[in-house]
Short mmCIF file of C-alpha atoms in Angstrom, two decimals:
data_model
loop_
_atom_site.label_atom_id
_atom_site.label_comp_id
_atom_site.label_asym_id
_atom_site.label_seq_id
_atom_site.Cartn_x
_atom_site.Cartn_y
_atom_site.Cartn_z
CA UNK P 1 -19.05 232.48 78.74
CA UNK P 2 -16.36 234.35 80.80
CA UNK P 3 -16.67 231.39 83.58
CA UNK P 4 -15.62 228.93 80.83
CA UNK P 5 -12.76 231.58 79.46
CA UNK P 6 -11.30 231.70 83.37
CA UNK P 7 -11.41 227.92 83.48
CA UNK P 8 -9.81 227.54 79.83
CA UNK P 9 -6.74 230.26 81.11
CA UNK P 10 -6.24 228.39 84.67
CA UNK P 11 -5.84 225.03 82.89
CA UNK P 12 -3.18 226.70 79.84
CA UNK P 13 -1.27 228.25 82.84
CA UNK P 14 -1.46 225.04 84.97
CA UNK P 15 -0.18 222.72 81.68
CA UNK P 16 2.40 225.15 80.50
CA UNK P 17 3.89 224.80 83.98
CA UNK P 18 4.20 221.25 83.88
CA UNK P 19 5.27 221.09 80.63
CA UNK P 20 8.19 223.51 80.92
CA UNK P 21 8.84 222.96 84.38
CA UNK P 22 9.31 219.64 86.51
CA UNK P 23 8.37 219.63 90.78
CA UNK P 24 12.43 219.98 91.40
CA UNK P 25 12.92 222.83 88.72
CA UNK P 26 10.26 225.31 90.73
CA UNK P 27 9.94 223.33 94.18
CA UNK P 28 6.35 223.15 94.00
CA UNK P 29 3.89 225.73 94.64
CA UNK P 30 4.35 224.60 98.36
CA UNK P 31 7.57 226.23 99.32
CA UNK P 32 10.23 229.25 98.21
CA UNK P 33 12.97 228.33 96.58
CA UNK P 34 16.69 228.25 97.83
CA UNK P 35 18.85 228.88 94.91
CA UNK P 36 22.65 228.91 94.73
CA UNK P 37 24.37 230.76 92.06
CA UNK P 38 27.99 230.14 90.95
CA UNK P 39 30.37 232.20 88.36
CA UNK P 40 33.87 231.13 86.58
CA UNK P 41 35.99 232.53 84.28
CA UNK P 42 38.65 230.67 82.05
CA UNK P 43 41.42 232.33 79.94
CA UNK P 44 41.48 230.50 76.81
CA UNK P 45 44.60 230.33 74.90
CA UNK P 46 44.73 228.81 71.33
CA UNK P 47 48.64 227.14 70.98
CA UNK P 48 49.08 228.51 68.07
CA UNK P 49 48.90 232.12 69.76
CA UNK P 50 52.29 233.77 70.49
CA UNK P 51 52.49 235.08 74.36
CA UNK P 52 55.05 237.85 75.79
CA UNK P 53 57.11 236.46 78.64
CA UNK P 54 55.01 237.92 81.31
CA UNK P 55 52.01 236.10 79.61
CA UNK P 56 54.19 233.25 79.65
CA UNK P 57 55.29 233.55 83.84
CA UNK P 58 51.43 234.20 84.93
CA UNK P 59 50.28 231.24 82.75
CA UNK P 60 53.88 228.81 84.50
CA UNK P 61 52.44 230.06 88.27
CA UNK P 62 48.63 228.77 87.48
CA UNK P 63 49.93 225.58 85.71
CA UNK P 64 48.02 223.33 88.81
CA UNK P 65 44.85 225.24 87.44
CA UNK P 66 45.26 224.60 83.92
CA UNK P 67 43.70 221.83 81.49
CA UNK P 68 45.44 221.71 77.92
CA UNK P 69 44.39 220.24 74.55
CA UNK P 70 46.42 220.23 71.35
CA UNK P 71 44.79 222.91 70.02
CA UNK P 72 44.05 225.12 72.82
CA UNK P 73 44.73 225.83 76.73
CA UNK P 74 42.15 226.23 79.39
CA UNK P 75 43.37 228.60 82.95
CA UNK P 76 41.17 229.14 85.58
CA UNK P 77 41.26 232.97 86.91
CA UNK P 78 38.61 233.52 89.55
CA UNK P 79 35.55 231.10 90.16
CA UNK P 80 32.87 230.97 93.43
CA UNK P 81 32.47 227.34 93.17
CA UNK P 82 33.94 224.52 95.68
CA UNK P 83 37.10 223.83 95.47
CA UNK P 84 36.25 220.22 94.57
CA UNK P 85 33.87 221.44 91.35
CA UNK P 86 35.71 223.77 89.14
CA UNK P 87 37.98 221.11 88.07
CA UNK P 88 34.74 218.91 86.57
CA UNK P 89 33.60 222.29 85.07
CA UNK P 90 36.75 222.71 83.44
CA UNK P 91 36.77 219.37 81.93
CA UNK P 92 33.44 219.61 80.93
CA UNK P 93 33.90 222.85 79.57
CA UNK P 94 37.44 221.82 77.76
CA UNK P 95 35.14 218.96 76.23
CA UNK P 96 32.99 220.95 75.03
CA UNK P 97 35.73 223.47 73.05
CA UNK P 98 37.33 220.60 71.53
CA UNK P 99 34.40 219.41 69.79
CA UNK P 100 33.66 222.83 68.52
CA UNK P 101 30.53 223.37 70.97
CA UNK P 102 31.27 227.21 71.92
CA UNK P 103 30.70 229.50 69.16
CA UNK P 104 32.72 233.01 69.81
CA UNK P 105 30.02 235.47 71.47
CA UNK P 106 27.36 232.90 71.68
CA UNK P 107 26.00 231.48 74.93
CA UNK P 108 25.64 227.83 75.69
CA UNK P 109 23.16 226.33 78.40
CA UNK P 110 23.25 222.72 78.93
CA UNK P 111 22.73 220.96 82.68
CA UNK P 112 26.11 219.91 84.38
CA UNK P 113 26.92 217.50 86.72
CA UNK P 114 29.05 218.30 89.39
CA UNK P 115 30.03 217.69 93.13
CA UNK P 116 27.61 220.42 94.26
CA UNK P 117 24.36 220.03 96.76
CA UNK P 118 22.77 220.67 93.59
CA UNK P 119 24.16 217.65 91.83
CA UNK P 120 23.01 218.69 88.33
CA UNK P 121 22.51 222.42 87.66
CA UNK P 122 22.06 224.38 84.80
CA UNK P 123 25.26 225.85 82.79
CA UNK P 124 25.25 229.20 80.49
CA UNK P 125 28.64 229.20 79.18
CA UNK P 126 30.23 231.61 76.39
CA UNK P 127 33.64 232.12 74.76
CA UNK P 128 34.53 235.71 74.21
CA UNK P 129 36.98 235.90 71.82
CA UNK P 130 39.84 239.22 71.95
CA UNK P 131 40.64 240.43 68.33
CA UNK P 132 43.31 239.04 66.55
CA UNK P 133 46.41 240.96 66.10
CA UNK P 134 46.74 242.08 62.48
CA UNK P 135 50.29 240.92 62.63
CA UNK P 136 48.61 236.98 63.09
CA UNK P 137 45.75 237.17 61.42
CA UNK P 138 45.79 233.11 61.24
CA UNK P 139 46.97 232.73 64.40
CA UNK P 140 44.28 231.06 67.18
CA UNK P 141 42.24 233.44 69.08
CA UNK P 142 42.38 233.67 72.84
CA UNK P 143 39.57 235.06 74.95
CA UNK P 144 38.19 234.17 78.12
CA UNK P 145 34.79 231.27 78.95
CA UNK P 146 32.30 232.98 81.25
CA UNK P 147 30.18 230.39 82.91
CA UNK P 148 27.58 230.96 85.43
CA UNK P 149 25.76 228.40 87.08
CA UNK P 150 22.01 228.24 88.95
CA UNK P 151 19.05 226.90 88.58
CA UNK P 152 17.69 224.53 86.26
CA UNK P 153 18.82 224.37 81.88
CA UNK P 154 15.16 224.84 81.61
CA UNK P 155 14.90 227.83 83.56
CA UNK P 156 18.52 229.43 82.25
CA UNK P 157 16.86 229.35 78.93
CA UNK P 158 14.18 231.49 79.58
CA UNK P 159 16.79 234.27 80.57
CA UNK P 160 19.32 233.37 77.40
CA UNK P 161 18.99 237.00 76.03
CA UNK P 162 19.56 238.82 79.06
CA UNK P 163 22.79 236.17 80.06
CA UNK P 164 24.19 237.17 76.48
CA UNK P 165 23.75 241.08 76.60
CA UNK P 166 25.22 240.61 80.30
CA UNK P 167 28.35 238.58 79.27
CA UNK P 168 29.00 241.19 76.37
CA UNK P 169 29.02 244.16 78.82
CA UNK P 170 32.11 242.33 80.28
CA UNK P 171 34.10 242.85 77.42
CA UNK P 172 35.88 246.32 78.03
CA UNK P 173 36.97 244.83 81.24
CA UNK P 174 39.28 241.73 80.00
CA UNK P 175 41.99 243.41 78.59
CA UNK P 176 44.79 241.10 79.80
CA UNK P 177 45.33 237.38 80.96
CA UNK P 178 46.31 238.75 84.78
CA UNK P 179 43.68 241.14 85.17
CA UNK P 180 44.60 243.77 87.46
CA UNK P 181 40.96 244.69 87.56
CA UNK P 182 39.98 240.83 89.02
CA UNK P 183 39.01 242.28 92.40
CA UNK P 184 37.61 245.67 91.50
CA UNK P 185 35.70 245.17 88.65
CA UNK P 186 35.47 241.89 87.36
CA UNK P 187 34.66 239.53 90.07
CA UNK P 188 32.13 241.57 91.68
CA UNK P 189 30.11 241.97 87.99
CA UNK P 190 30.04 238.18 87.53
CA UNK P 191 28.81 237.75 91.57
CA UNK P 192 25.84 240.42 90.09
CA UNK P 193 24.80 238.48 87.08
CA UNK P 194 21.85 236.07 88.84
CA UNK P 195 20.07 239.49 90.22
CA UNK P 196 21.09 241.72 87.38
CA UNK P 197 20.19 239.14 84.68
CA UNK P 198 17.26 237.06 86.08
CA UNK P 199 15.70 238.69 89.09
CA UNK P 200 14.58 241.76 87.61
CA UNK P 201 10.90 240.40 86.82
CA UNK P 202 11.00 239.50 90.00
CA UNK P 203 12.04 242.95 91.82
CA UNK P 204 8.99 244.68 89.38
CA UNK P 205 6.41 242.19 90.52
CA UNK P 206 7.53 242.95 94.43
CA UNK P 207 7.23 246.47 93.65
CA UNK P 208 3.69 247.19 91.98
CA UNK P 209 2.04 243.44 93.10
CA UNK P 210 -1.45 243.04 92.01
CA UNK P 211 -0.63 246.63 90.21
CA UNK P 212 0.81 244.63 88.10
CA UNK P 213 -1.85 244.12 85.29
CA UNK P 214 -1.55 247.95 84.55
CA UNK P 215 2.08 247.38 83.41
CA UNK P 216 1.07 244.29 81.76
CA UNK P 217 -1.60 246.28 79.46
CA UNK P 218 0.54 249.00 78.92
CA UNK P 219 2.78 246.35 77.35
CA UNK P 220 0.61 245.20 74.78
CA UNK P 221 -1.03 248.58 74.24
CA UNK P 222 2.20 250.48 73.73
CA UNK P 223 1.55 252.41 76.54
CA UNK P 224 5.30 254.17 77.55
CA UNK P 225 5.55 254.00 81.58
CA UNK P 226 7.35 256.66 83.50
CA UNK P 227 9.17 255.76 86.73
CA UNK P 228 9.74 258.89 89.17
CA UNK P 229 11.07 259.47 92.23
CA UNK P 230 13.73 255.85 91.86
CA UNK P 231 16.99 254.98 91.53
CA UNK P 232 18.21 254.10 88.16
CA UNK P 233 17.58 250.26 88.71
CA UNK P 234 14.10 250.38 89.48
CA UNK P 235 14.24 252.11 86.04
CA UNK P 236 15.93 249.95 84.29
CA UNK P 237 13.68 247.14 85.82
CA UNK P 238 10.52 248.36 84.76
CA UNK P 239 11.57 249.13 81.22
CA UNK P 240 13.26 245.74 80.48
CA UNK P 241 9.94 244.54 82.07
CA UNK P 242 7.73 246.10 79.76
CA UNK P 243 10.27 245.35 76.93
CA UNK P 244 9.99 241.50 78.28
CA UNK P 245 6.13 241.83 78.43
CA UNK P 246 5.30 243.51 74.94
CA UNK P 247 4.62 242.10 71.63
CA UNK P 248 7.00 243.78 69.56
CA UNK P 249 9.07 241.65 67.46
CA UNK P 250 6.69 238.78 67.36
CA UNK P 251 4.16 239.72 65.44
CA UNK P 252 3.79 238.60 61.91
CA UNK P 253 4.07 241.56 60.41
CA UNK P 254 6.56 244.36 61.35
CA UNK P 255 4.35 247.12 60.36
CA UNK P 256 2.12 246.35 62.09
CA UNK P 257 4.20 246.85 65.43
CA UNK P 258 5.06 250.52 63.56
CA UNK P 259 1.67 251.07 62.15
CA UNK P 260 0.48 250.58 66.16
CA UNK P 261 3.45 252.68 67.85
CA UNK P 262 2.55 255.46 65.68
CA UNK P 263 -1.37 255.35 66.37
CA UNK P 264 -0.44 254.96 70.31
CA UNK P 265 1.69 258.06 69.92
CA UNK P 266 -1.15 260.24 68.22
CA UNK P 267 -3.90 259.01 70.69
CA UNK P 268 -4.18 261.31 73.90
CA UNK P 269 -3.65 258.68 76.50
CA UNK P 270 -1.47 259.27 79.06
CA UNK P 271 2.10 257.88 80.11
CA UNK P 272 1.64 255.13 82.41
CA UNK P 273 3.66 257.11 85.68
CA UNK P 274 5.20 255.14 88.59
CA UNK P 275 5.80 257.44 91.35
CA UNK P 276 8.49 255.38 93.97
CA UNK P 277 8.40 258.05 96.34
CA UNK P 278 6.12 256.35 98.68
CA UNK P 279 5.30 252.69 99.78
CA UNK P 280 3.71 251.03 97.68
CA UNK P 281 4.09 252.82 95.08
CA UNK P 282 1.30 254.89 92.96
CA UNK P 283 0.56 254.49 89.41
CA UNK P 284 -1.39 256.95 87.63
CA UNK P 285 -2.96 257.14 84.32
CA UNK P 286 -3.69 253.53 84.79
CA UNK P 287 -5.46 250.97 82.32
CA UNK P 288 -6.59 247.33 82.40
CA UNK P 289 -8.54 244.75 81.26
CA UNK P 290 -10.41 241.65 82.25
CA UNK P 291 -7.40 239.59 80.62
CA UNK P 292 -4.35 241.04 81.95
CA UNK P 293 -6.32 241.25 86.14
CA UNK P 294 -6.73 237.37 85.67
CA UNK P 295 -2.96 236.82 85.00
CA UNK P 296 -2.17 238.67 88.75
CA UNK P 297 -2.50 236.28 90.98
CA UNK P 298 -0.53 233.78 88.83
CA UNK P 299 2.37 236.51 89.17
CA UNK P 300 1.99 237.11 93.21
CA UNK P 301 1.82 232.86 93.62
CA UNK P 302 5.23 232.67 91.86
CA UNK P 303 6.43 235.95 93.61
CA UNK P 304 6.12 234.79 96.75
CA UNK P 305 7.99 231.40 96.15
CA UNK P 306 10.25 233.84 95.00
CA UNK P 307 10.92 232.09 91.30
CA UNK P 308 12.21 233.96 88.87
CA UNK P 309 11.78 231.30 86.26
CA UNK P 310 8.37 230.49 86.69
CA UNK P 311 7.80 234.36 86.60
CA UNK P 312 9.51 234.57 83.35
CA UNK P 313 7.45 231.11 82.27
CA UNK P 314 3.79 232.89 83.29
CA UNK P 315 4.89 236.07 81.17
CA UNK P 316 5.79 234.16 78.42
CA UNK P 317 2.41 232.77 78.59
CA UNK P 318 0.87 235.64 78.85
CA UNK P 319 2.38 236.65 75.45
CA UNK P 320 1.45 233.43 74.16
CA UNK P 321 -2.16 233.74 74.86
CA UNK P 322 -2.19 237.42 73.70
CA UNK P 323 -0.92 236.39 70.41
CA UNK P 324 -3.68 233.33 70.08
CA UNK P 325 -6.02 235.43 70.22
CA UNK P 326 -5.12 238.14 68.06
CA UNK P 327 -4.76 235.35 65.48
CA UNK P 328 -8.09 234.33 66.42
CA UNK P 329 -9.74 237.76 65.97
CA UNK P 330 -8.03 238.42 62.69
CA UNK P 331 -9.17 234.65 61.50
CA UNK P 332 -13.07 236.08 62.84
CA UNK P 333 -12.68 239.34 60.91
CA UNK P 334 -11.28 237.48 57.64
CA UNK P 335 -14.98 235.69 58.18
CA UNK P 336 -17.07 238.50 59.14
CA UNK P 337 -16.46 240.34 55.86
CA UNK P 338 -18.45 237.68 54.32
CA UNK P 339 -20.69 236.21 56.89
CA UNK P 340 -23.26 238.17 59.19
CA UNK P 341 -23.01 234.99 61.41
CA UNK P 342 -19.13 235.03 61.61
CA UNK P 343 -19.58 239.13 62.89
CA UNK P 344 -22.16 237.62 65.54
CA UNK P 345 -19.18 235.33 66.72
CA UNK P 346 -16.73 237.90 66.79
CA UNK P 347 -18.59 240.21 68.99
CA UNK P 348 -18.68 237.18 71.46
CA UNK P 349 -15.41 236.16 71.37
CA UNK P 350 -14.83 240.18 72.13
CA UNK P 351 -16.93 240.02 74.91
CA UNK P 352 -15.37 236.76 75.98
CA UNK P 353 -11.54 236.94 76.17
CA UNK P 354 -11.54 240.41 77.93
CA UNK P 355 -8.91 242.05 75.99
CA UNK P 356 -10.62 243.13 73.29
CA UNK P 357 -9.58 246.96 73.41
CA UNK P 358 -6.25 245.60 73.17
CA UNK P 359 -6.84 243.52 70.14
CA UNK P 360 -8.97 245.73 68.19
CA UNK P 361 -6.32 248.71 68.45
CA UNK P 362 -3.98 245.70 66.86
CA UNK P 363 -6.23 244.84 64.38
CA UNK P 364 -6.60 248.78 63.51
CA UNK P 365 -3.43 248.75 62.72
CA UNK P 366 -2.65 245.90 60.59
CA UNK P 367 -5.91 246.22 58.52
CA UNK P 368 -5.53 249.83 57.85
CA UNK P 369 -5.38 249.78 54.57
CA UNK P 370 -7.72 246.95 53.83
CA UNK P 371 -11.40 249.13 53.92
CA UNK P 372 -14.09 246.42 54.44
CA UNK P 373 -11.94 245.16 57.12
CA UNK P 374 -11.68 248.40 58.46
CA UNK P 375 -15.92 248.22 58.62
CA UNK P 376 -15.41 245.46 60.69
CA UNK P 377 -13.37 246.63 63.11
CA UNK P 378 -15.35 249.66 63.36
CA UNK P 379 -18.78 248.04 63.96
CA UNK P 380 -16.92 245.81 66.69
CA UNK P 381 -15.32 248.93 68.02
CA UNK P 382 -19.12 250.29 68.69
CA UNK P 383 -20.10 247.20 69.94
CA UNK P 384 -17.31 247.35 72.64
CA UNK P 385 -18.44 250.41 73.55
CA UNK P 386 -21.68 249.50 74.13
CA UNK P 387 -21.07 246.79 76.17
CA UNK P 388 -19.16 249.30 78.10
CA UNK P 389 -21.29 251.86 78.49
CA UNK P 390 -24.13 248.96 79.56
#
C-alpha cells in the first residue's frame, strides 16, 4: 500500500508542475535558472490635484520622462530597466490607470511585453495612493506605481502576498515627488524586493536541506521553531517559512486552528530549535513523518535549479495534499461511527498516507466536542500506536 501512496504523490507533484508551470517558466529540471529582476517607480499625479511651485519645477525638468492623460499624469523617478523599456512600461502601465485597472493599495500581476532578453516577463504593479489633504477632499489623489518585474505572471502570483506587504513597507519613505531619500533609502529597498520577497523559501531550504521535513511537520503540527545563534534574517526566513508552510487560515473551520494551537501549547513537546552556530546547522527536538520525508527531495531538485517559484509551487502542494487528506480522514470517521468496515478502512488509510499523527491531532481538535467521534479517534489513536510500537 505505501508503494502505491509514493507512486500516487510523485505523479500529483509531477502534474501540478505542468499544470502551473510551462518548460520556459522553470527551465526544466535540466538546468538553473538565470533570472533578471527589474524595479520602477512612477509619481502619479491626478490633474485635478493642486501642486506648489517647486512641485511644479521638478515635474517641468522630467517633462521628457512623463506620459499624461486627461485625468492623470504619469513621471518616471528611478527605474533599473533599459533605457529602451521603461517607456513601453509606462505606456502600458498609463493604459492600464486609465481604464481603472489599479486599485489604490492593491497589486496587479499581468505578463508584459517589452524590449527585454526576456521578451515577455511577469509585472506586479501597485498604486499607492498619499492621503488627501482635508482642504481637497474631492480633489484627485496622487501617489506613486511600484512595479517590479521577473520571472514569469505565473510564478509572481505565487508570491502576491509577500509583493503586497513589501510594497506597503515603502510607504513612510515617499513623502515627496523629489525624494531626497531616492538614493539612500528608496532605490536600494526596491533593488531588495526579488530576495526579500521571493527568495526566502529558497534561503531556508539551502540552510536545513533534507532537514527540511522537520520544519515542514512542525508546520502542520503547530510546532513553534526557535532559531539561535543567526542574524535576524535567517529569523525572519524561517518564520515566514513556517507561516508559508502551515495550515492556518485554510481550514474550514477557524476553531479548529484555535482548538489545535491550544492543545499543541498544553502538550509537552518541545520547540523545534535551529542552532546556526555551526555548518549545517543542528535541529533539535526534531519530528517527522513518512509524508513530509517524501516531499524532500522534491524541495532539494528545485533548490538546486535554484527556483523560487517552483519551491513555492511544491509547498503549496504540500498544503494541498495535507488538506485532502484531512478531508479524507474526517469523511472515514463520519463513516466509522456507523460502520465497523468503514473503521477497518480508516486504520489503513492511517497506515497508508504516513501522516497520520498529524491528522489525528487535527481531527482531535475539531471533533472535540462531538463524543462518538471522539471514540473514533481514540481507537485509531491506539491503533497508531501499535503500529508504532510493532
Amino acid at each position: 500500500m505505501f508503494s502505491s501512496q509514493t507512486s500516487s504523490f510523485q505523479d500529483s507533484i509531477d502534474v501540478e508542475e505542468r499544470d502551473e508551470f510551462d518548460s520556459e517558466d522553470i527551465a526544466g529540471y535540466s538546468q538553473k535558472i538565470q533570472l533578471n529582476c527589474y524595479y520602477t517607480i512612477y509619481l502619479y499625479q491626478g490633474t485635478r490635484s493642486e501642486a506648489c511651485g517647486e512641485n511644479v519645477a521638478w515635474n517641468q525638468r522630467r517633462a521628457d520622462s512623463t506620459t499624461s492623460h486627461d485625468d492623470f499624469s504619469l513621471t518616471l523617478i528611478d527605474s533599473s530597466l533599459p533605457s529602451e523599456a521603461e517607456p513601453e512600461l509606462r505606456t502600458y502601465i498609463s493604459r492600464r490607470l486609465s481604464k481603472g485597472a489599479l486599485l489604490g493599495g492593491m497589486g496587479n500581476i499581468a505578463t508584459v511585453e517589452l524590449s527585454l532578453p526576456e521578451q515577455a516577463i511577469g509585472c506586479y504593479c501597485c498604486l499607492l495612493e498619499q492621503e488627501r489633504s482635508p482642504d481637497q477632499p474631492d480633489a484627485d489623489g496622487n501617489g506613486y506605481v511600484i512595479c517590479f518585474m521577473g520571472g514569469s505572471e505565473k510564478g509572481l502570483n505565487l508570491f502576491r502576498l509577500e509583493l503586497d506587504k513589501y510594497v506597503q513597507g515603502l510607504h513612510s519613505s515617499l513623502q515627496t515627488p523629489e525624494l531626497q531619500n531616492l538614493e539612500t533609502e528608496v532605490r536600494p529597498y526596491l533593488s531588495r524586493w526579488y530576495e526579500e520577497s521571493v527568495m526566502h523559501i529558497y534561503r531556508v531550504v539551502q540552510l536545513v536541506q533534507s532537514n527540511i521535513s522537520f520544519l515542514l511537520h512542525a508546520a502542520l503540527s503547530h510546532t513553534h521553531v526557535e532559531v539561535t545563534n543567526a542574524d535576524e534574517r535567517t529569523k525572519a526566513d524561517v518564520s515566514r517559512f513556517i507561516k508559508a508552510a502551515s495550515l492556518q487560515g485554510l481550514s474550514q473551520q477557524d476553531t479548529t486552528t484555535a482548538s489545535l494551537c491550544k492543545a499543541m501549547s498544553e502538550d509537552t513537546q518541545s520547540d523545534v530549535v535551529i542552532d546556526c552556530s555551526s555548518s549545517p546547522p543542528t535541529l533539535t527536538n526534531t519530528v517527522s513523518n513518512r509524508f513530509c520525508d517524501g516531499w524532500i527531495q522534491a524541495f532539494l531538485n528545485a533548490a538546486e535549479r535554484c527556483n523560487p517559484f517552483l519551491l513555492r509551487q511544491i509547498l503549496e502542494n504540500f498544503k494541498l495534499k495535507a488538506i485532502q487528506d484531512m478531508n479524507s480522514l474526517k469523511r472515514f470517521v463520519r463513516q466509522a461511527e456507523m460502520s465497523h468496515y468503514a473503521l477497518f478502512r480508516c486504520c489503513q488509510f492511517l497506515q497508508g498516507c504516513g501522516n497520520g499523527d498529524v491528522l489525528l491531532q487535527n481531527a482531535r481538535a475539531e471533533h472535540s466536542d462531538l463524543p462518538e467521534a471522539c471514540n473514533i479517534i481514540a481507537v485509531l489513536d491506539e491503533f497508531l500506536g501499535e503500529q508504532a510500537q510493532a
